Amino acid sequence: MDKSESLQEMQAEVDAYIKQFKAGYFSPLSQMARLTEEVGELAREINHYYGEKPKKSDEQPKTVEEELGDVLFVTLIMANSLSIDLTEVFNRNMKKFNQRDNYRFERKDGKTHD
């Protein structure tokens, strides 16, 4: 069954998952290493599908979607371990982008900076 979850619900679900293990959350440095690894795997998939580097015949099939999911999962873990509410962060960032970058690129509605 497909479900739509808020970032807060996703963070809570990941927290419940991590708390079932004795190791719990790893250090921020270990998490950063894992996030870097996952972003590298995402880059590799992007390169296979949209770049000039085809997959080797013996490489396991993976998808950009799968790798983005891994990046999201590790991001949720990192945010939880650092007590960061990603919904609040997202809202602040969107406010910043909507103010700072509102006219940075050519708009479809033709509006220009006042």
Coordinates of C-alpha atoms in Angstrom, one line a residue:
M1 CA 0.0 0.0 0.0
D2 CA 1.4 3.4 -1.0
K3 CA 1.3 6.1 1.6
S4 CA 2.3 9.7 1.7
E5 CA 4.2 10.8 4.8
S6 CA 5.4 14.1 6.0
L7 CA 9.1 14.7 6.8
Q8 CA 8.3 14.5 10.5
E9 CA 6.6 11.1 10.0
M10 CA 9.6 9.9 8.0
Q11 CA 12.0 11.1 10.7
A12 CA 9.9 9.3 13.4
E13 CA 9.8 6.1 11.4
V14 CA 13.6 6.2 10.8
D15 CA 14.1 6.9 14.5
A16 CA 12.1 3.9 15.5
Y17 CA 14.0 1.8 13.1
I18 CA 17.4 2.9 14.4
K19 CA 16.4 2.6 18.1
Q20 CA 15.8 -1.1 17.7
F21 CA 19.6 -1.7 17.4
K22 CA 22.1 -1.5 20.2
A23 CA 24.5 0.5 18.2
G24 CA 21.9 3.3 17.8
Y25 CA 23.0 6.4 15.8
F26 CA 26.6 6.5 14.6
S27 CA 28.7 9.6 15.1
P28 CA 28.1 12.6 12.8
L29 CA 31.5 11.9 11.1
S30 CA 30.5 8.3 10.3
Q31 CA 27.2 9.5 9.0
M32 CA 28.8 12.1 6.8
A33 CA 31.1 9.3 5.4
R34 CA 28.0 7.2 4.7
L35 CA 26.1 10.1 3.1
T36 CA 29.1 10.8 0.9
E37 CA 29.2 7.2 -0.1
E38 CA 25.5 7.2 -1.0
V39 CA 25.8 10.4 -3.0
G40 CA 28.7 8.8 -4.9
E41 CA 26.5 5.8 -5.7
L42 CA 23.8 8.2 -6.9
A43 CA 26.4 10.0 -9.1
R44 CA 27.4 6.7 -10.6
E45 CA 23.9 5.8 -11.5
I46 CA 23.3 9.2 -13.0
N47 CA 26.4 8.8 -15.1
H48 CA 25.2 5.4 -16.3
Y49 CA 21.8 6.5 -17.3
Y50 CA 22.5 10.1 -18.5
G51 CA 26.3 10.2 -19.1
E52 CA 28.8 8.7 -21.3
K53 CA 29.8 5.8 -18.9
P54 CA 27.7 2.6 -19.6
K55 CA 27.3 0.0 -16.9
K56 CA 29.7 -3.0 -17.0
S57 CA 27.9 -6.2 -17.9
D58 CA 28.6 -7.7 -14.5
E59 CA 27.3 -4.7 -12.5
Q60 CA 24.1 -5.1 -10.5
P61 CA 21.1 -3.2 -11.8
K62 CA 20.3 -0.2 -9.6
T63 CA 18.2 2.8 -10.3
V64 CA 18.5 6.5 -9.7
E65 CA 15.3 6.2 -7.6
E66 CA 16.9 3.6 -5.4
E67 CA 20.0 5.7 -4.8
L68 CA 18.0 8.8 -4.1
G69 CA 16.1 6.8 -1.5
D70 CA 19.4 5.8 0.1
V71 CA 20.5 9.4 0.2
L72 CA 17.2 10.4 1.8
F73 CA 17.4 7.7 4.4
V74 CA 20.9 8.6 5.5
T75 CA 19.9 12.3 5.5
L76 CA 17.0 11.5 7.8
I77 CA 19.3 9.5 10.1
M78 CA 21.8 12.4 10.3
A79 CA 19.1 14.9 11.0
N80 CA 17.6 12.8 13.8
S81 CA 21.0 12.2 15.4
L82 CA 21.6 16.0 15.4
S83 CA 18.0 16.8 16.6
I84 CA 17.3 18.7 13.4
D85 CA 13.7 19.0 12.3
L86 CA 13.8 18.7 8.5
T87 CA 10.4 20.3 8.1
E88 CA 11.6 23.4 9.8
V89 CA 14.8 23.4 7.8
F90 CA 12.9 22.9 4.5
N91 CA 10.5 25.8 5.3
R92 CA 13.4 28.1 6.1
N93 CA 15.3 27.1 3.0
M94 CA 12.2 27.6 0.7
K95 CA 11.7 31.1 2.2
K96 CA 15.4 31.9 1.5
F97 CA 15.2 30.6 -2.0
N98 CA 11.9 32.3 -2.8
Q99 CA 13.4 35.6 -1.6
R100 CA 16.9 35.4 -2.8
D101 CA 16.4 33.6 -6.0
N102 CA 12.9 34.6 -7.0
Y103 CA 14.2 36.4 -10.1
R104 CA 17.5 34.6 -10.6
F105 CA 16.4 32.6 -13.5
E106 CA 14.1 33.6 -16.4
R107 CA 10.5 33.0 -15.2
K108 CA 7.8 31.3 -17.1
D109 CA 5.3 34.0 -16.1
G110 CA 7.5 36.7 -17.6
K111 CA 7.8 38.6 -14.3
T112 CA 11.1 40.5 -13.7
H113 CA 12.7 41.9 -10.6
D114 CA 11.0 45.2 -9.6

